[in-house]
Coordinates of C-alpha atoms and ligand atoms in Angstrom, one line a residue:
M80 CA 107.9 161.9 50.6
Q81 CA 106.8 158.6 51.6
A82 CA 107.2 156.8 55.0
L83 CA 107.1 153.3 56.0
I84 CA 105.7 152.5 59.5
L85 CA 107.0 149.4 60.9
A86 CA 104.1 148.0 63.0
G87 CA 104.1 144.3 62.6
G88 CA 105.5 143.6 66.4
E89 CA 103.1 141.6 68.9
G90 CA 103.7 144.3 71.6
T91 CA 104.4 141.5 74.2
R92 CA 106.1 144.0 76.4
L93 CA 102.6 146.3 76.8
R94 CA 100.5 142.7 77.7
P95 CA 97.7 142.7 78.7
L96 CA 97.0 146.0 77.0
T97 CA 98.0 144.4 73.6
S98 CA 96.6 141.1 74.4
T99 CA 93.2 142.4 73.1
I100 CA 94.1 146.2 71.2
A101 CA 96.9 146.5 68.6
K102 CA 99.7 148.8 70.2
P103 CA 99.6 151.4 66.6
V104 CA 96.0 151.8 68.2
V105 CA 96.2 151.8 72.1
P106 CA 94.7 155.0 73.0
L107 CA 97.3 157.7 74.0
A108 CA 95.7 160.6 75.8
G109 CA 92.3 159.6 74.2
R110 CA 93.7 159.2 70.7
P111 CA 94.9 156.1 68.8
F112 CA 98.9 155.8 69.5
L113 CA 99.5 155.9 65.5
S114 CA 97.5 159.4 64.6
Y115 CA 100.5 161.2 66.6
M116 CA 103.2 159.7 64.5
L117 CA 100.9 160.7 61.5
E118 CA 100.3 164.3 62.5
W119 CA 104.5 164.6 63.4
L120 CA 105.2 162.9 59.5
G121 CA 102.7 165.3 58.1
E122 CA 104.3 168.3 60.1
H123 CA 107.4 167.5 58.1
G124 CA 106.3 167.0 54.5
V125 CA 105.1 163.2 54.5
G126 CA 102.1 163.1 52.4
E127 CA 101.7 158.9 52.0
A128 CA 102.5 156.7 55.0
I129 CA 102.2 152.8 54.4
L130 CA 101.5 150.8 57.5
S131 CA 103.0 147.4 57.7
C132 CA 101.5 145.4 59.9
G133 CA 100.6 141.9 60.6
F134 CA 98.9 141.1 64.2
L135 CA 95.7 142.7 64.6
A136 CA 95.8 144.1 61.2
D137 CA 91.9 144.6 60.7
S138 CA 91.5 146.4 63.9
V139 CA 94.1 148.9 62.7
R140 CA 92.9 149.5 59.5
D141 CA 89.2 149.7 61.2
V142 CA 90.4 152.6 63.8
L143 CA 92.9 154.7 61.0
G144 CA 91.3 154.2 57.8
D145 CA 92.9 156.0 55.0
G146 CA 94.3 158.4 57.6
S147 CA 92.1 161.4 56.1
D148 CA 91.7 162.6 60.0
Y149 CA 95.2 162.7 59.9
G150 CA 96.4 164.9 56.9
V151 CA 98.0 161.9 55.4
R152 CA 97.3 159.3 52.7
L153 CA 97.5 155.7 54.4
S154 CA 97.9 152.4 53.3
Y155 CA 98.4 149.0 54.5
I156 CA 100.8 146.2 53.6
E157 CA 100.3 142.9 55.4
E158 CA 102.9 140.5 55.9
P159 CA 102.3 136.6 55.5
R160 CA 104.2 136.2 58.7
P161 CA 106.2 138.6 60.9
L162 CA 109.1 139.3 58.5
G163 CA 111.4 141.1 60.9
T164 CA 112.2 144.9 60.6
G165 CA 114.3 144.5 57.5
G166 CA 112.0 141.7 56.0
A167 CA 109.4 144.1 56.3
V168 CA 111.3 146.6 54.4
K169 CA 111.9 144.4 51.6
F170 CA 108.4 143.1 51.5
A171 CA 107.1 146.8 50.8
E172 CA 109.5 147.1 47.7
P173 CA 107.3 147.2 45.0
R174 CA 105.6 150.4 46.7
L175 CA 108.7 152.3 47.7
E176 CA 110.1 155.5 45.8
E177 CA 113.7 156.5 45.5
R178 CA 113.8 157.7 48.7
F179 CA 111.8 156.9 51.9
L180 CA 111.8 157.2 55.6
V181 CA 111.2 154.1 57.8
L182 CA 109.8 154.3 61.4
N183 CA 109.8 152.1 64.2
G184 CA 105.6 152.2 64.5
D185 CA 106.0 152.5 68.6
V186 CA 107.5 155.9 69.2
L187 CA 106.5 159.2 70.4
A188 CA 108.6 162.0 69.2
D189 CA 108.7 165.0 67.9
I190 CA 112.1 165.3 66.7
D191 CA 113.3 167.4 63.4
L192 CA 112.8 164.7 60.7
T193 CA 113.4 167.8 58.3
A194 CA 116.9 168.5 59.4
Q195 CA 117.4 164.7 59.4
L196 CA 116.8 165.0 55.6
E197 CA 119.0 167.8 54.9
A198 CA 121.5 165.9 57.0
H199 CA 121.3 163.1 54.6
E200 CA 121.4 165.0 51.7
R201 CA 124.5 167.0 52.8
T202 CA 126.4 163.9 53.4
G203 CA 125.1 161.6 50.6
A204 CA 124.1 158.9 52.8
L205 CA 122.6 155.6 51.7
L206 CA 120.9 155.4 54.9
T207 CA 120.7 158.0 57.8
I208 CA 119.7 156.7 61.0
A209 CA 117.9 159.2 63.6
L210 CA 119.9 159.3 66.9
Y211 CA 118.8 159.8 70.5
G212 CA 121.0 160.2 73.3
V213 CA 120.0 158.6 76.7
E214 CA 121.3 157.4 80.2
D215 CA 121.3 153.6 79.5
T216 CA 121.8 152.7 75.8
S217 CA 122.0 148.8 76.8
A218 CA 118.5 147.9 75.7
Y219 CA 118.7 150.0 72.3
G220 CA 120.4 149.6 69.3
T221 CA 123.6 151.6 70.4
V222 CA 125.6 153.7 67.8
R223 CA 128.7 155.2 67.7
C224 CA 130.0 157.5 65.0
A225 CA 132.8 159.6 63.4
H226 CA 133.1 163.4 62.9
D227 CA 131.7 163.5 59.9
G228 CA 128.3 161.7 61.1
S229 CA 129.3 158.1 59.7
V230 CA 128.6 155.5 61.7
V231 CA 131.6 153.3 62.8
E232 CA 130.0 150.9 65.0
F233 CA 126.0 149.4 65.6
V234 CA 125.4 147.3 68.1
E235 CA 121.5 146.0 68.8
K236 CA 121.3 145.3 72.8
P237 CA 124.3 145.0 73.8
G238 CA 122.9 143.7 77.4
P239 CA 123.2 145.0 81.0
E240 CA 126.9 144.2 81.3
H241 CA 127.3 147.3 79.0
A242 CA 124.7 149.8 80.4
G243 CA 125.8 153.6 80.0
P244 CA 124.8 156.5 78.3
G245 CA 125.2 156.9 74.9
L246 CA 123.7 157.6 71.6
I247 CA 120.9 155.0 70.1
N248 CA 118.8 154.2 67.2
A249 CA 115.6 156.2 67.2
G250 CA 114.0 154.2 65.1
A251 CA 113.9 156.7 62.4
Y252 CA 115.5 156.0 59.1
V253 CA 116.2 158.1 56.0
V254 CA 116.3 155.3 53.4
E255 CA 118.1 155.2 49.8
R256 CA 116.1 152.6 47.7
G257 CA 119.8 151.4 46.7
V258 CA 119.5 149.9 50.2
L259 CA 117.0 147.3 49.0
H260 CA 119.3 145.7 46.9
T261 CA 121.8 144.9 49.6
M262 CA 119.3 142.6 51.5
G263 CA 118.4 139.2 51.3
P264 CA 115.4 138.2 49.0
A265 CA 111.8 139.6 49.6
G266 CA 110.1 137.2 52.2
T267 CA 113.0 136.2 54.1
T268 CA 113.3 136.9 57.7
I269 CA 115.8 140.0 58.1
S270 CA 116.6 142.2 61.1
I271 CA 117.6 145.8 59.8
E272 CA 119.1 146.3 63.0
R273 CA 121.5 142.8 63.3
E274 CA 121.8 142.5 59.3
V275 CA 121.4 145.4 57.5
F276 CA 123.3 148.5 59.6
P277 CA 126.5 146.1 60.1
R278 CA 126.8 145.5 56.9
L279 CA 126.7 149.1 55.5
I280 CA 129.0 150.0 58.2
G281 CA 131.5 152.1 55.8
S282 CA 129.3 152.1 52.7
G283 CA 126.7 155.0 53.1
L284 CA 125.6 154.3 56.8
Y285 CA 125.3 157.7 58.7
G286 CA 123.6 159.1 61.6
Y287 CA 122.1 162.1 62.7
A288 CA 121.7 163.3 66.3
A289 CA 118.7 164.6 67.0
S290 CA 117.3 167.0 69.8
G291 CA 113.7 167.3 71.3
Y292 CA 111.3 164.4 72.6
W293 CA 111.5 160.8 71.8
L294 CA 110.3 157.9 73.7
D295 CA 109.8 154.0 72.8
I296 CA 106.2 153.6 74.4
G297 CA 106.4 149.6 74.4
T298 CA 106.1 148.7 78.2
P299 CA 103.4 149.8 80.8
E300 CA 105.8 152.5 82.6
R301 CA 106.5 153.8 79.3
Y302 CA 103.1 154.1 78.2
L303 CA 102.4 156.1 81.4
Q304 CA 105.2 158.4 81.0
A305 CA 104.3 158.9 77.5
T306 CA 100.8 160.1 78.8
Y307 CA 102.3 162.1 81.4
D308 CA 104.6 163.7 78.7
I309 CA 101.7 164.7 76.4
L310 CA 99.6 166.1 79.2
D311 CA 102.5 168.4 80.8
L312 CA 103.3 169.3 77.3
N313 CA 106.7 167.9 77.1
V314 CA 106.2 166.7 73.8
L315 CA 104.5 168.7 70.7
T316 CA 101.3 167.4 69.9
A317 CA 97.6 168.5 68.9
V318 CA 96.3 167.2 72.0
G319 CA 99.0 169.1 74.2
R320 CA 98.0 172.5 72.4
R321 CA 94.8 172.1 73.3
I322 CA 95.4 170.9 76.9
A323 CA 97.6 174.3 76.7
A324 CA 94.7 176.3 76.1
A325 CA 91.7 174.4 78.5
G326 CA 93.9 172.8 81.3
S327 CA 92.1 170.0 81.1
L328 CA 90.0 168.4 78.0
V329 CA 86.5 167.4 79.4
A330 CA 83.8 166.4 77.3
D331 CA 80.4 168.5 77.3
D332 CA 78.1 165.5 78.5
V333 CA 80.4 164.3 81.5
S334 CA 78.2 163.8 84.3
L335 CA 80.7 165.7 87.1
E336 CA 79.8 165.4 91.0
G337 CA 83.6 164.9 92.1
H338 CA 86.7 167.1 91.3
I339 CA 89.1 167.1 87.9
I340 CA 92.6 168.1 88.7
S341 CA 94.2 169.5 85.7
P342 CA 96.0 168.1 83.3
A343 CA 93.1 165.5 82.7
V344 CA 91.6 164.2 79.7
V345 CA 87.9 163.3 80.1
D346 CA 85.8 161.5 77.5
R347 CA 82.5 161.4 76.4
G348 CA 79.8 159.8 78.8
C349 CA 82.0 159.7 82.0
E350 CA 80.4 159.5 85.4
I351 CA 82.3 161.2 88.5
G352 CA 80.7 160.4 91.4
A353 CA 80.3 162.9 94.2
G354 CA 83.7 163.9 96.2
A355 CA 85.7 161.8 93.7
I356 CA 88.8 163.6 92.5
V357 CA 90.2 162.6 89.2
G358 CA 93.9 164.0 88.1
G359 CA 96.0 165.3 87.7
R360 CA 98.1 163.2 84.8
T361 CA 94.9 161.4 84.3
V362 CA 93.3 160.1 81.0
L363 CA 89.4 158.6 81.3
G364 CA 88.2 157.3 78.0
A365 CA 84.4 157.1 76.8
G366 CA 82.0 155.7 79.4
V367 CA 84.0 155.4 82.3
T368 CA 82.7 155.5 85.7
V369 CA 84.4 156.6 89.0
G370 CA 82.5 156.0 92.3
A371 CA 81.7 158.5 95.1
G372 CA 85.0 159.4 96.8
A373 CA 87.1 157.3 94.9
H374 CA 90.5 158.8 93.6
V375 CA 92.1 158.4 90.2
E376 CA 95.6 160.0 89.9
G377 CA 98.6 159.5 87.2
S378 CA 96.4 156.7 85.4
V379 CA 94.7 155.7 82.1
M380 CA 90.9 154.6 82.6
L381 CA 90.2 153.1 79.0
D382 CA 86.6 153.0 77.5
G383 CA 84.2 151.5 79.6
A384 CA 86.0 151.0 82.7
S385 CA 84.8 151.3 86.3
V386 CA 86.3 151.9 89.4
G387 CA 83.7 151.6 92.6
E388 CA 83.0 153.8 95.6
R389 CA 86.2 155.1 98.0
S390 CA 88.7 153.4 95.6
T391 CA 92.1 154.9 95.2
I392 CA 94.0 154.3 91.6
S393 CA 97.4 155.7 90.8
S394 CA 100.2 155.1 88.5
S395 CA 98.1 152.3 86.3
I396 CA 96.8 151.4 83.4
I397 CA 92.6 150.1 83.5
G398 CA 92.2 148.7 80.3
P399 CA 88.8 148.7 78.3
E400 CA 85.6 147.6 80.4
A401 CA 87.6 146.3 83.5
T402 CA 86.0 146.7 86.3
I403 CA 87.4 147.6 89.9
G404 CA 85.2 147.3 93.0
D405 CA 84.6 149.3 96.0
R406 CA 87.4 150.2 98.5
C407 CA 90.2 148.7 96.5
H408 CA 94.0 149.9 96.5
V409 CA 95.3 150.2 92.8
E410 CA 98.9 151.0 92.4
Y411 CA 101.7 150.7 89.5
A412 CA 99.2 147.6 88.0
V413 CA 97.6 147.0 84.8
L414 CA 94.3 145.5 84.2
G415 CA 93.5 143.9 80.5
E416 CA 90.4 144.3 78.7
G417 CA 87.1 143.2 80.9
A418 CA 89.2 142.2 83.9
G419 CA 87.7 142.6 87.4
L420 CA 88.9 142.8 90.7
G421 CA 86.2 142.4 93.7
S422 CA 85.9 145.0 96.4
D423 CA 88.4 145.1 99.5
S424 CA 91.3 144.1 97.4
V425 CA 94.8 145.7 97.1
L426 CA 97.0 145.3 93.9
E427 CA 100.3 146.8 93.8
A428 CA 104.0 146.5 92.4
G429 CA 103.7 145.6 88.7
A430 CA 100.5 143.5 89.1
R431 CA 99.0 142.6 85.7
I432 CA 95.5 140.7 85.5
F433 CA 95.2 139.6 81.9
P434 CA 91.6 140.2 80.0
G435 CA 88.6 138.8 81.2
V436 CA 90.4 137.4 84.5
R437 CA 88.0 138.5 87.5
L438 CA 89.3 137.9 91.0
P439 CA 86.7 138.1 93.5
E440 CA 86.2 140.2 96.6
G441 CA 89.3 140.8 98.7
A442 CA 91.3 138.1 96.7
I443 CA 94.3 140.0 96.7
R444 CA 95.7 141.8 100.2
P445 CA 99.3 143.2 100.9
Ligands
LIG1023 N1 106.0 144.9 59.8 C1 106.7 144.2 60.8 N2 107.4 143.3 61.0 N3 106.9 144.8 62.1 C2 107.9 144.6 62.9 C3 108.5 143.1 63.2 C4 108.2 142.4 61.7 O1 108.3 141.3 62.0 N4 108.8 143.5 64.1 C5 109.0 144.4 64.7 N5 108.3 145.3 63.9 C6 108.1 147.0 64.4 C7 107.7 146.6 65.7 O2 105.9 146.7 65.8 C8 108.0 147.8 66.3 O3 107.0 149.3 65.8 C9 109.0 148.2 65.6 O4 109.3 147.5 64.7 C10 110.6 148.0 66.2 O5 110.3 146.7 67.0 P1 110.3 146.5 68.6 O6 110.1 145.2 68.8 O7 109.5 147.6 69.5 O8 112.2 146.7 68.6 P2 112.7 147.5 69.9 O9 111.9 148.3 70.7 O10 112.9 146.2 71.1 O11 114.4 147.6 69.2 C11 113.9 149.0 68.0 O12 113.5 149.8 68.7 C12 114.6 150.8 69.5 C13 114.1 152.1 69.7 O13 112.7 152.2 69.8 C14 115.2 148.7 67.3 O14 115.1 149.4 66.1 C15 116.5 149.3 68.2 O15 117.6 149.1 67.7 C16 115.9 150.9 68.6 O16 117.0 151.4 69.7
LIG1024 MG1 110.0 149.2 70.6

């Protein structure tokens, strides 16, 4: 089985993290995000994946290569410009087989694609959408189906006035090649959600209500939630299986004078000073420094980031090489790559510091 992964969005809502790291390879619990998707696809018989990307494409290729580390043959297709979710599928037409999967490249999931394929066979659908139940459908593609599973309504992001529970488009489709003939010419901009799905209603568009874990990681809050869910084993992943066995994953060469509270992932070359506490639900990338007496909890610090003595960091994402001084308090914040926060600063409530921006000592206070 073949899969086309849509990963050409700019990931604007995950900025400033995605200002310098392409969303598909943003590290999640120490591994490139898309590696989770490749593993999941592999478990459901996908042998070949085509990654449709644009923004920061070379960096994606550098990290994921030919996919051999993840057990899937991986190739790339680059649009001349972002063609939209439907345009990207049409653009890949020469490479696509009779039946293939299409996936939004920003979901962490373990839903049963094999069962979705079986449902697709059973109904004889042209296109089967995986559906997932959420409390508020308004920010997603909302879907209503008849008893036989055929889709009777698809509304993309109906807006907050339509908030309420229901089934949403989970961004995983089984597609028959025939769908491509219903789309505009290759090279034009097409939204699969706004243009293709509404047209297919009544002509072979079906839904498959999936169970299991599903999350779109496209905002800092959801990125942290995804991290927690991997560490807490709420989603089935290879990393989670290793954590289940070991409690925390700590590289051999970590210099540890403080404590690690499970679950945590601490990568190569980290230094954790005297009396410092790292965890729970915390991920430190390679070469992260945590000063004496500091406390890092419910947070992610990416490669080379550092935090000074007696600082506290909670529910935050600290980008690669970002530096935080001594005695700082950082909560619900995101620092981009190489950003800096001087000593004795307080950063709270959704603050974001962009890559390379350095704030002097005591710059931000409550
Ligand atoms: N190649 C390519 N070209 N990929 C694109 C383009 C494009 O022009 N535009 C978006 N993508 C990719 C994104 O990188 C992402 O992986 C995926 O398509 C979905 O785009 P998002 O921008 O993340 O969409 P969304 O999250 O607002 O909404 C979509 O996903 C929801 C589930 O997470 C829709 O499909 C909704 O209907 C769905 O509920
Ligand atoms: Mg998304």
